[in-house]
Amino acid sequence: MGYTEVYERSLADPEGFWMEAAEAIDWVKKPSKALFEANAPLYEWYKDAEVNTCWNAVDRHVAAGRGAQTAIIHDSPVTGIKQKINYSQLRSRVARLAGALRARGVEKGDRVIIYMPMVPEALEAMLACARLGAVHSVVFGGFAAHELAVRIDDCQPKAIIAASCGIEPGRVVHYKPLLDGAIEQSSHKPEFCVIFQREEEVAKLIEGRDYDWHAFQYGVEPADCVPVSGDHPAYILYTSGTTGAPKGVIRATAGHLVALNWSMKNIYNVNPGEAFWAASDVGWVVGHSYICYGPLIHGNTTIVFEGKPVGTPDAGTFWRVMSEHKVRSFFTAPTALRAIKRDDPKGELIKNYDMSHLRALYLAGERADPDTIEWAQRVMQVPVYDHWWQTETGWAIAGNPAGCEALPVKIGSPTVAMPGYDVRILDEGGHEVAPGTLGAIAVKLPLPPGTLPTLWNAEERFCKSYLNTFPGYYETGDAGMKDEDGYLWIMARTDDVINVAGHRLSTGAMEEVLASHPDVAECAVIGAADELKGQTPVGFLCLTKGVNRAHEEIVKECVKLVRDQIGPVAAFKLAVVVDRLPKTRSGKILRAIMVKIADSQSYKMPATIDDPAILDEIKSALQSLGLAK
Ligand code: COA
Ligand code: AMP
């Protein structure tokens, strides 16, 4: 069957389509049906099934005689470590860790926060939780103590599993003081912490609360897989929204298994046993779906890469990893390729490596600009497939289904809707617009399996954020269009989310931090175009009356405040003091126009602007930062 038949069947007969896809999963109790609509517009998939994620990702491959196959390759140019773990070893390691967690009281439904860098132990911690039916929430290492504290208070973990440190080029990231600081700040306190001590830094443990990763597991009884119901949360992953409070996206167990398994062959075109590499981080959704769960559920070899596209040691690292581990399909964010292109514009370094195993490159996480796509096509000599999705959906909304039927690539488009996603472009009134017309991108409910059923402890916020604007639809928060051939074009966010180096960040969250500075009366943060990172945050600060300290000093303090509160990943380095902000007469800050000015684009003067002269002031402020040329 080609793409069109597959896609049309998924919409015309979702029961048949998704029950058939479910046959690839090992169930403890098979689902009686796929879709449960009793709580519409909240939908659930395979709710009455019983299943275990860890069994499907690990044990079943051992049971099928593939225990000797490599499950995880840790390739860490920042530490010099290269390590392979096969499926049998992975099972023993995960069962032992799960046994130790259970011995300390972690049970089905308990939450466990994981705060770890790109080491195999991070995946083992995720799988150990899945083995017990505990709900993990992985927090990205680039977030500061305050962000970790917010997540501790929201999901109330019984335990936290952390590493002693992470390694960024040129510096060791001290996780332990961040963890201790977060626990001090949070109202909820975990019962215990497990610390994976790395050679680069041995952290000081707090007696009675912290356990060493190895000592903790010594002599414990390994745990078997605990069956959970199909709608049981596999994990919570926090993502940025409009306000400072992150949204806890829930992933339900059964739909997650079915959808990811389907995607590995049909989208990423890999067969069990082949190596698949997503160069992201376990702290992001790409890391959850395509470093940990997807490849393991499907029986692939996954690469855990601890390094950067450049500087570890050079712009040939990605090619080295792909060639050495015979990677078939490779997934990264366009920003990583832009970094390589900047260091090695002609792509000389790839010539040092045998790239014959690679079939295709997949890009996601941010808009893939045509220059980067064309460069990658030329240098890598494989098809380049952009695909579009979000933390909320867990897998591609739109992509090129290369393993089912490779469709012609249109540069700048992530191709077509994936099965189960009935994507529509709507105007402000919720009416569908004609092909080629820009609008809000929405997906007609229900969303397919694997997507979020709701937000953790925040059903009202879920409805408000995603379902209320266009009744009967899921609002993606992206704007774009569909062309005559059904190809999608993703243009911009409709909210305050920006995308910096493939990292999703909230300008609202940064504004909240800036507003807490005693000298700042009012502020705005926008995302300006950046050649390397796609976007970069820029802050505008209006000072409290009577403050006459040096502006550079205040700016410096504000930059530090965002780094300390949100974390280095916010990459907040540009801010400027202005007298006032451009607003509509009703007081709304005109952020979209400020972005246009920063990016040196033309704009229409809004009829509702309070005082047009302010825009000139904004322009010169931006010019002082090297923007608005
Ligand atoms: N732990 C701690 N700090 C981290 C971190 C982590 N896991 N990841 C990033 N940071 C820090 C960086 O060290 C940097 O700190 P600095 O301000 O002291 O230099 C800061 O956060 C900003 O990081 P980043 O925006 O990634 O910029 P960079 O200059 O370090 O690297 C790229 C630029 C393009 C090489 C890098 O962003 C990259 O490889 N991106 C790939 C994108 C990706 O994996 N996206 C995931 C979604 S698919
Ligand atoms: P995240 O939840 O971090 O995966 O970020 C999701 C957001 O990143 C989407 O809503 C888009 O705004 C953006 N995004 C992801 N992939 C693409 C893509 N292929 N093209 C354009 N934007 C993308």
XYZ file of C-alpha atoms and ligand atoms in Angstrom:
700
model
C 0.000 0.000 0.000
C 1.214 3.500 -0.817
C 0.972 6.539 1.407
C -2.421 7.736 0.171
C -4.177 4.422 0.846
C -2.520 4.081 4.246
C -3.405 7.631 5.267
C -6.970 7.474 4.011
C -7.547 4.167 5.736
C -6.242 5.603 9.030
C -8.949 8.290 8.897
C -11.771 6.206 7.425
C -11.203 3.156 9.636
C -9.135 4.194 12.670
C -10.247 1.097 14.601
C -9.027 -1.284 11.908
C -5.864 0.673 11.249
C -4.729 1.034 14.849
C -5.806 -2.455 15.968
C -3.691 -3.850 13.150
C -0.719 -1.669 14.158
C -1.225 -2.901 17.740
C -0.457 -6.467 16.674
C 3.250 -5.619 16.682
C 3.126 -5.101 20.462
C 3.295 -7.820 23.154
C 0.208 -7.400 25.333
C -0.417 -8.917 28.740
C -4.117 -8.422 27.932
C -5.033 -7.378 24.398
C -7.156 -4.250 23.960
C -10.796 -5.010 23.106
C -10.809 -1.939 20.871
C -8.574 0.965 19.929
C -10.408 4.242 20.598
C -12.337 5.101 23.769
C -14.566 8.136 23.336
C -16.564 8.213 26.581
C -14.759 11.357 27.812
C -14.697 13.197 24.471
C -13.210 15.648 23.686
C -10.642 13.799 25.823
C -9.866 10.595 23.944
C -8.019 7.483 25.025
C -6.437 4.622 23.107
C -6.296 0.938 24.075
C -7.508 1.863 27.546
C -8.614 -1.620 28.571
C -5.377 -3.327 27.569
C -2.654 -4.439 29.946
C 0.916 -4.063 28.875
C 4.431 -3.147 30.005
C 6.686 -0.758 28.097
C 9.960 -2.184 29.395
C 8.948 -5.703 28.370
C 8.342 -4.437 24.831
C 11.526 -2.361 24.711
C 13.882 -4.884 26.289
C 12.753 -8.310 27.531
C 10.840 -9.413 24.465
C 13.919 -9.051 22.274
C 15.874 -11.256 24.685
C 12.996 -13.754 24.740
C 13.059 -13.776 20.926
C 16.731 -14.840 20.986
C 18.217 -11.438 20.180
C 19.836 -10.851 23.572
C 23.312 -10.585 22.062
C 22.322 -7.731 19.756
C 23.607 -4.324 20.792
C 20.806 -2.259 22.269
C 22.688 0.900 23.262
C 25.968 2.384 22.080
C 27.302 5.148 24.310
C 29.652 7.280 22.253
C 31.035 10.113 24.313
C 33.749 12.242 22.742
C 33.653 14.535 25.768
C 34.834 11.759 28.108
C 36.481 9.393 25.629
C 34.066 6.583 26.538
C 32.696 4.142 23.962
C 30.544 1.411 25.397
C 28.114 -1.149 23.993
C 25.280 -2.726 25.970
C 23.412 -5.654 24.458
C 19.754 -6.444 25.079
C 20.550 -9.194 27.653
C 22.826 -6.880 29.604
C 20.273 -4.105 29.357
C 17.608 -6.383 30.790
C 19.796 -7.340 33.765
C 20.811 -3.750 34.442
C 17.275 -2.402 34.221
C 15.745 -5.240 36.266
C 18.329 -4.673 39.008
C 17.774 -0.925 39.136
C 14.006 -1.452 39.150
C 14.436 -3.966 41.981
C 16.412 -1.422 43.998
C 13.806 1.291 43.427
C 11.056 -1.094 44.470
C 12.973 -2.106 47.597
C 12.913 1.594 48.576
C 9.168 1.784 48.025
C 8.733 2.934 44.424
C 5.553 1.395 43.035
C 3.226 1.618 40.070
C 2.032 5.219 39.649
C 4.757 6.829 41.784
C 6.627 9.617 40.047
C 10.409 9.610 39.652
C 12.362 12.591 38.332
C 15.434 11.831 36.249
C 18.091 14.562 35.918
C 20.909 13.090 33.881
C 23.148 13.799 30.912
C 23.606 11.619 27.839
C 24.721 8.418 29.539
C 23.125 4.977 29.100
C 22.175 5.072 32.778
C 19.620 7.759 31.872
C 17.836 5.327 29.542
C 18.173 2.568 32.141
C 16.531 4.802 34.725
C 13.653 5.534 32.332
C 13.223 1.839 31.540
C 13.461 0.830 35.223
C 10.555 3.182 35.969
C 8.611 1.758 33.033
C 9.319 -1.753 34.355
C 7.610 -0.901 37.640
C 4.850 1.234 36.139
C 6.389 4.253 37.871
C 5.962 7.517 35.965
C 9.220 9.222 35.079
C 9.773 12.851 34.351
C 13.128 13.607 32.782
C 14.445 17.137 33.296
C 16.944 18.505 30.766
C 20.398 19.144 32.232
C 20.552 22.682 30.860
C 17.776 23.809 33.214
C 18.645 25.538 36.471
C 17.630 24.567 40.016
C 14.489 26.714 39.952
C 13.092 24.942 36.857
C 13.836 21.598 38.494
C 12.078 22.776 41.670
C 8.969 23.774 39.701
C 8.810 20.277 38.218
C 9.379 18.640 41.633
C 6.444 20.567 43.043
C 4.204 19.795 40.109
C 4.739 16.044 39.775
C 5.720 15.317 43.406
C 8.257 12.557 42.838
C 8.916 9.859 45.416
C 12.503 9.675 44.191
C 14.982 11.578 42.041
C 17.655 9.845 40.012
C 20.504 12.154 39.024
C 24.066 12.093 37.824
C 26.847 13.851 39.674
C 27.636 15.955 36.616
C 27.252 16.585 32.936
C 30.019 17.606 30.577
C 29.665 20.632 28.338
C 32.624 21.531 26.152
C 35.047 23.372 28.393
C 33.110 22.999 31.616
C 31.675 20.438 33.995
C 27.997 21.010 34.803
C 27.635 20.358 38.505
C 24.267 18.601 38.735
C 24.419 17.827 42.428
C 24.396 21.422 43.751
C 21.572 22.151 41.289
C 19.661 19.157 42.606
C 20.265 20.115 46.240
C 19.226 23.698 45.484
C 16.049 22.537 43.778
C 15.050 20.295 46.686
C 15.685 23.175 49.063
C 13.447 25.474 47.001
C 10.604 23.018 46.426
C 7.784 22.471 48.914
C 7.548 18.807 48.012
C 10.534 16.725 49.156
C 11.425 13.404 47.515
C 11.909 10.469 49.894
C 15.311 9.668 48.430
C 17.776 10.389 45.633
C 19.993 8.032 43.682
C 23.223 9.580 42.425
C 25.155 8.174 39.510
C 28.722 9.210 40.311
C 30.793 10.020 37.262
C 34.571 9.935 37.152
C 34.708 13.619 36.215
C 33.106 14.624 39.487
C 32.193 12.677 42.583
C 29.380 14.463 44.370
C 28.993 14.664 48.123
C 25.988 12.603 49.223
C 23.568 13.692 51.916
C 23.314 10.917 54.448
C 19.884 9.336 54.783
C 18.611 10.957 51.580
C 21.126 10.180 48.843
C 22.246 6.752 47.695
C 25.100 5.888 45.422
C 23.850 4.312 42.156
C 25.936 1.133 42.567
C 25.695 0.647 46.331
C 21.932 1.199 46.087
C 21.583 -1.787 43.761
C 23.899 -4.131 45.605
C 22.313 -7.489 46.439
C 18.751 -6.512 45.473
C 16.216 -8.848 43.943
C 15.741 -7.901 40.245
C 12.190 -6.758 39.445
C 9.918 -8.285 36.828
C 7.760 -6.190 34.512
C 4.572 -4.903 36.144
C 1.548 -4.815 33.798
C -0.214 -1.464 33.596
C -3.414 -0.424 31.860
C -3.256 1.068 28.376
C -4.041 4.580 29.626
C -1.449 4.487 32.433
C 0.973 7.429 32.138
C 4.305 6.196 30.819
C 5.887 9.535 31.577
C 5.383 13.244 32.142
C 7.515 15.630 30.105
C 7.383 19.330 30.855
C 7.383 21.735 27.962
C 7.220 25.491 27.527
C 3.966 27.287 27.044
C 2.868 30.884 27.189
C 3.412 31.391 30.913
C 6.329 30.565 33.167
C 4.671 27.415 34.495
C 5.678 24.548 32.201
C 3.028 22.150 30.952
C 3.292 18.527 32.063
C 2.584 16.547 28.912
C 1.386 13.025 29.717
C 2.200 10.103 27.473
C -0.198 7.190 27.820
C 1.479 3.781 27.742
C -0.265 1.753 25.039
C -0.651 4.394 22.343
C 2.994 5.332 22.866
C 4.094 1.747 22.187
C 1.968 1.296 19.084
C 2.687 4.660 17.467
C 6.448 4.646 18.038
C 6.782 1.107 16.789
C 4.792 2.008 13.655
C 6.924 5.084 13.022
C 10.287 3.299 13.133
C 9.684 1.410 9.898
C 7.156 3.595 8.138
C 8.781 6.975 8.753
C 12.408 6.236 9.632
C 12.657 3.194 7.387
C 14.781 1.039 9.685
C 14.507 -2.688 10.260
C 15.045 -4.378 13.624
C 18.747 -4.925 14.217
C 19.841 -1.789 12.360
C 21.425 1.240 14.024
C 19.337 4.372 14.429
C 20.639 7.651 15.789
C 18.800 10.697 17.046
C 21.332 13.356 18.053
C 19.261 15.098 20.670
C 19.101 14.809 24.451
C 17.051 12.561 26.733
C 15.608 15.722 28.278
C 13.602 16.515 25.140
C 10.776 14.664 23.468
C 13.069 13.596 20.616
C 15.222 11.892 23.235
C 12.238 10.133 24.781
C 10.738 8.921 21.522
C 13.808 8.348 19.382
C 16.840 7.867 21.611
C 15.114 5.672 24.165
C 11.722 4.188 23.414
C 11.168 4.049 19.632
C 14.394 2.299 18.608
C 14.327 -0.101 21.565
C 10.661 -1.047 21.159
C 11.391 -1.768 17.510
C 14.551 -3.773 18.313
C 17.067 -1.345 16.840
C 20.455 -0.284 18.149
C 20.258 3.243 19.527
C 23.168 5.661 19.873
C 23.552 7.728 23.040
C 25.896 10.482 21.895
C 27.419 12.761 24.498
C 28.963 15.625 22.578
C 28.220 18.462 20.204
C 28.137 18.650 16.428
C 31.245 20.843 16.484
C 34.191 21.150 18.816
C 34.058 17.596 20.186
C 36.615 17.409 18.687
C 35.616 18.821 15.287
C 32.855 19.223 12.717
C 33.440 15.657 11.521
C 32.186 14.034 14.761
C 28.691 13.291 13.436
C 30.120 11.645 10.318
C 32.529 9.610 12.464
C 29.718 8.315 14.671
C 27.491 7.446 11.716
C 30.253 5.633 9.912
C 31.648 3.811 12.946
C 28.292 2.522 14.138
C 26.799 1.936 10.684
C 23.867 4.243 11.289
C 21.003 3.692 8.817
C 18.783 6.672 9.647
C 19.942 9.818 11.349
C 17.793 12.446 13.051
C 18.900 15.864 14.238
C 17.855 19.507 14.452
C 18.787 21.852 11.570
C 20.781 24.018 14.002
C 23.305 21.187 14.435
C 23.900 21.091 10.682
C 24.213 24.862 10.559
C 26.936 24.568 13.203
C 28.778 21.954 11.102
C 28.315 24.001 7.937
C 29.762 27.069 9.635
C 32.932 25.185 10.621
C 33.280 23.105 7.460
C 31.346 24.912 4.708
C 32.504 22.651 1.903
C 31.884 19.484 3.861
C 35.487 18.332 3.543
C 35.481 16.270 6.732
C 32.782 13.849 5.599
C 35.210 12.578 2.943
C 37.241 10.922 5.708
C 34.410 8.543 6.554
C 32.578 5.643 4.965
C 28.972 6.835 4.919
C 27.658 3.990 2.778
C 25.291 2.678 5.447
C 23.310 5.876 5.804
C 19.944 5.912 4.016
C 18.459 9.256 5.032
C 18.655 12.324 7.222
C 15.614 13.442 9.223
C 15.271 16.982 10.530
C 12.873 18.360 13.152
C 12.621 20.593 16.186
C 12.573 23.888 14.301
C 12.037 25.195 10.793
C 14.473 23.604 8.352
C 15.754 26.442 6.190
C 16.312 25.660 2.492
C 20.034 26.536 2.631
C 20.668 23.951 5.315
C 18.618 21.286 3.538
C 20.413 21.860 0.239
C 23.800 21.829 1.936
C 22.978 18.535 3.692
C 21.713 16.964 0.464
C 24.905 17.952 -1.315
C 27.338 16.940 1.414
C 25.630 13.804 2.725
C 24.315 12.506 -0.594
C 21.170 11.030 0.954
C 17.533 12.173 0.958
C 16.841 14.865 3.575
C 13.405 14.608 5.173
C 12.071 17.450 7.266
C 9.298 16.397 9.647
C 7.156 18.385 12.002
C 5.936 17.489 15.473
C 5.908 18.618 19.086
C 6.360 17.395 22.633
C 2.595 17.082 22.855
C 2.260 14.660 19.942
C 5.319 12.506 20.717
C 5.758 11.552 17.053
C 5.476 13.172 13.646
C 2.314 15.056 12.715
C 3.747 15.550 9.249
C 6.629 13.769 7.597
C 7.782 11.842 4.580
C 6.771 8.195 5.095
C 9.958 6.892 3.513
C 9.552 3.312 4.747
C 6.074 3.093 3.258
C 6.422 5.317 0.189
C 9.079 7.998 -0.182
C 7.249 11.056 -1.511
C 8.939 13.780 -3.552
C 10.647 16.311 -1.293
C 9.541 19.927 -1.528
C 12.233 21.941 0.178
C 10.741 23.963 3.031
C 7.828 21.595 3.631
C 7.810 18.713 6.156
C 5.696 16.868 3.531
C 2.324 15.369 4.434
C 0.135 14.458 7.414
C 0.947 11.153 9.084
C -1.733 8.495 9.692
C -4.392 9.500 12.170
C -3.627 13.221 11.929
C -6.466 14.999 10.155
C -4.642 18.307 9.714
C -6.677 21.395 8.822
C -5.754 25.033 8.325
C -8.268 27.303 10.026
C -8.991 31.015 10.015
C -9.653 32.942 13.217
C -13.298 31.880 13.165
C -12.360 28.196 12.930
C -13.280 27.833 9.245
C -11.057 25.908 6.900
C -9.140 28.084 4.453
C -8.314 27.377 0.819
C -5.039 25.667 -0.166
C -2.121 28.076 -0.145
C -3.735 30.319 2.476
C -2.044 30.947 5.805
C -3.930 29.992 8.972
C -3.728 28.273 12.326
C -2.734 24.628 12.007
C -5.180 22.404 13.845
C -5.802 18.671 13.958
C -9.339 17.345 13.926
C -10.004 15.267 17.046
C -9.273 12.591 17.984
C -5.518 12.779 17.743
C -3.906 9.410 16.936
C -2.375 7.051 19.541
C 0.867 8.208 21.170
C -0.250 11.824 21.528
C -1.038 13.502 24.835
C -4.377 12.577 26.429
C -4.190 15.567 28.826
C -1.775 17.534 31.044
C -0.585 16.302 34.417
C -2.993 17.537 37.100
C -4.207 20.252 34.762
C -7.156 19.123 32.674
C -8.611 22.617 32.555
C -5.336 24.034 31.297
C -5.196 21.250 28.719
C -8.614 22.234 27.372
C -7.798 25.936 27.498
C -4.402 25.532 25.813
C -5.359 23.116 23.084
C -9.072 22.412 22.689
C -11.144 25.514 23.386
C -10.042 27.849 20.578
C -11.356 25.592 17.825
C -13.994 23.212 19.245
C -13.499 19.725 17.817
C -9.849 20.396 17.001
C -6.442 20.263 18.680
C -4.691 23.626 18.289
C -1.022 23.049 17.492
C 0.175 26.599 18.260
C 1.817 26.716 14.828
C 0.649 28.732 11.847
C 1.124 27.626 8.267
C -0.597 26.352 5.165
C -1.366 23.334 3.048
C -0.731 23.395 -0.705
C -2.744 21.828 -3.555
C -0.824 18.539 -3.137
C -1.603 18.328 0.572
C 1.961 19.278 1.597
C 2.175 21.286 4.807
C 4.229 24.442 5.299
C 5.010 25.470 8.875
C 5.613 29.199 9.169
C 5.532 30.474 12.774
C 4.235 29.985 16.291
C 0.994 31.682 17.217
C 2.021 32.026 20.877
C 5.027 33.219 22.914
C 7.087 30.093 22.329
C 10.436 30.556 20.591
C 12.861 27.997 19.302
C 16.521 28.523 20.189
C 18.961 25.923 18.814
C 16.094 23.441 18.540
C 15.178 24.085 22.181
C 11.622 25.183 22.868
C 11.532 28.140 25.248
C 8.896 30.485 26.575
C 9.486 34.223 26.250
C 6.757 34.601 28.880
C 8.881 32.626 31.348
C 11.872 34.877 30.652
C 9.711 37.975 31.107
C 8.574 36.671 34.493
C 12.200 36.356 35.575
C 13.181 39.802 34.271
C 10.172 41.392 35.966
C 11.444 40.043 39.286
C 14.547 42.273 39.064
C 13.977 45.146 41.499
C 14.961 47.820 38.957
C 12.726 46.503 36.167
C 9.241 48.012 35.990
C 8.183 46.437 32.732
C 9.771 44.209 30.123
C 9.320 42.235 26.934
C 11.239 39.332 25.412
C 11.146 38.484 21.728
C 12.846 35.881 19.544
C 15.033 37.493 16.886
C 16.336 35.574 13.885
C 19.744 34.005 14.447
C 21.889 32.465 11.739
C 23.065 29.553 13.892
C 20.346 28.972 16.458
C 17.291 29.870 14.379
C 16.121 32.322 17.016
C 17.775 34.126 19.889
C 15.971 35.808 22.805
C 16.243 39.579 23.168
C 15.030 41.420 26.282
C 13.728 44.979 26.528
C 13.803 46.496 29.996
C 11.905 49.584 31.207
C 13.327 50.691 34.525
C 11.485 51.645 37.667
C 11.182 55.431 38.140
C 14.125 56.903 39.994
C 16.592 54.109 39.158
C 19.732 55.723 37.800
C 22.307 52.970 37.951
C 24.460 52.156 34.916
C 22.332 50.360 32.332
C 25.108 47.873 31.518
C 25.126 46.747 35.108
C 21.372 46.171 35.179
C 21.520 44.324 31.855
C 24.324 42.119 33.198
C 22.312 41.301 36.312
C 19.248 40.478 34.209
C 21.242 38.146 31.955
C 22.591 36.384 35.040
C 19.128 36.196 36.583
C 17.689 34.351 33.579
C 20.673 31.988 33.503
C 20.322 31.295 37.236
C 16.544 30.920 37.199
C 15.853 29.185 33.889
C 19.291 27.887 32.972
C 22.035 28.252 30.372
C 19.787 26.619 27.783
C 17.714 29.826 27.621
C 20.771 31.351 25.897
C 19.584 34.763 27.104
C 22.489 37.082 26.417
C 21.002 40.154 24.716
C 19.041 42.815 26.590
C 18.678 46.555 26.335
C 17.148 49.314 28.443
C 14.409 51.332 26.718
C 12.191 54.168 27.967
C 8.945 52.544 26.926
C 7.503 49.608 24.988
C 5.338 49.847 21.864
C 1.749 49.056 22.777
C -1.728 49.135 21.364
C -4.112 51.618 22.884
C -5.525 48.778 24.959
C -2.064 48.118 26.405
C -0.976 45.011 24.472
C 2.768 44.955 23.773
C 3.408 44.738 20.025
C 5.937 41.904 20.151
C 5.356 40.713 16.583
C 6.331 44.139 15.226
C 9.390 44.242 17.459
C 10.451 40.902 15.929
C 10.009 42.312 12.422
C 12.152 45.337 13.317
C 14.841 43.126 14.855
C 14.890 40.954 11.716
C 15.059 44.032 9.424
C 11.760 43.096 7.791
C 9.088 45.471 6.602
C 5.940 45.788 8.682
C 2.590 47.524 8.552
C 2.068 50.219 11.159
C -0.820 48.901 13.281
C -3.782 51.267 13.357
C -4.144 50.678 17.080
C -0.603 51.677 18.054
C -0.429 54.097 20.932
C 2.548 56.159 19.718
C 4.298 55.219 16.439
C 7.471 57.131 17.423
C 8.316 54.381 19.918
C 9.138 52.053 17.046
C 12.111 54.234 16.093
C 13.353 54.034 19.674
C 13.030 50.237 19.561
C 14.920 50.150 16.275
C 17.876 52.102 17.628
C 17.894 49.979 20.795
C 18.069 46.874 18.616
C 20.785 48.419 16.481
C 22.858 48.914 19.602
C 22.720 45.102 19.932
C 23.791 44.552 16.331
C 20.260 43.739 15.140
C 17.753 45.666 12.984
C 20.343 46.449 10.328
N 23.489 20.703 30.303
C 23.990 21.880 30.731
N 24.136 22.953 29.944
C 23.762 22.838 28.658
C 23.242 21.643 28.136
C 23.109 20.552 29.025
N 22.618 19.385 28.630
N 22.969 21.837 26.832
C 23.316 23.088 26.531
N 23.795 23.697 27.634
C 24.341 25.047 27.742
C 25.462 25.254 26.776
O 26.693 24.835 27.327
C 25.442 26.756 26.588
O 26.065 27.329 27.706
P 26.962 28.654 27.605
O 25.990 29.782 27.574
O 27.761 28.613 28.858
O 27.781 28.552 26.375
C 23.960 27.097 26.693
O 23.352 25.983 27.363
C 23.273 27.278 25.360
O 23.372 26.076 24.638
P 23.053 25.936 23.087
O 21.931 26.861 22.750
O 22.903 24.508 22.756
O 24.321 26.596 22.373
P 25.786 26.092 22.130
O 26.494 27.293 21.616
O 26.335 25.389 23.312
O 25.662 25.022 20.940
C 24.749 24.041 18.933
C 25.073 25.329 19.704
C 24.001 24.377 17.666
C 26.037 23.315 18.620
C 23.887 23.171 19.858
O 22.761 23.897 20.239
C 23.403 21.877 19.283
O 24.094 20.908 19.111
N 22.117 21.790 19.034
C 21.486 20.572 18.590
C 20.053 20.751 18.840
C 19.388 19.682 19.602
O 19.953 18.701 19.985
N 18.113 19.931 19.841
C 17.248 19.060 20.576
C 15.908 18.973 19.950
S 15.920 17.931 18.502
P 9.054 20.712 20.794
O 7.817 20.526 21.580
O 10.216 21.133 21.610
O 9.356 19.509 19.935
O 8.802 21.929 19.801
C 7.719 21.861 18.918
C 7.677 23.077 18.074
O 8.887 23.216 17.314
C 6.583 23.022 17.029
O 5.326 23.384 17.522
C 7.114 23.971 15.970
O 6.879 25.312 16.334
C 8.599 23.701 16.015
N 8.959 22.674 15.026
C 9.239 21.388 15.259
N 9.558 20.749 14.116
C 9.449 21.651 13.123
C 9.618 21.606 11.697
N 9.997 20.495 11.088
N 9.399 22.744 10.999
C 9.026 23.886 11.623
N 8.857 23.977 12.952
C 9.059 22.892 13.701
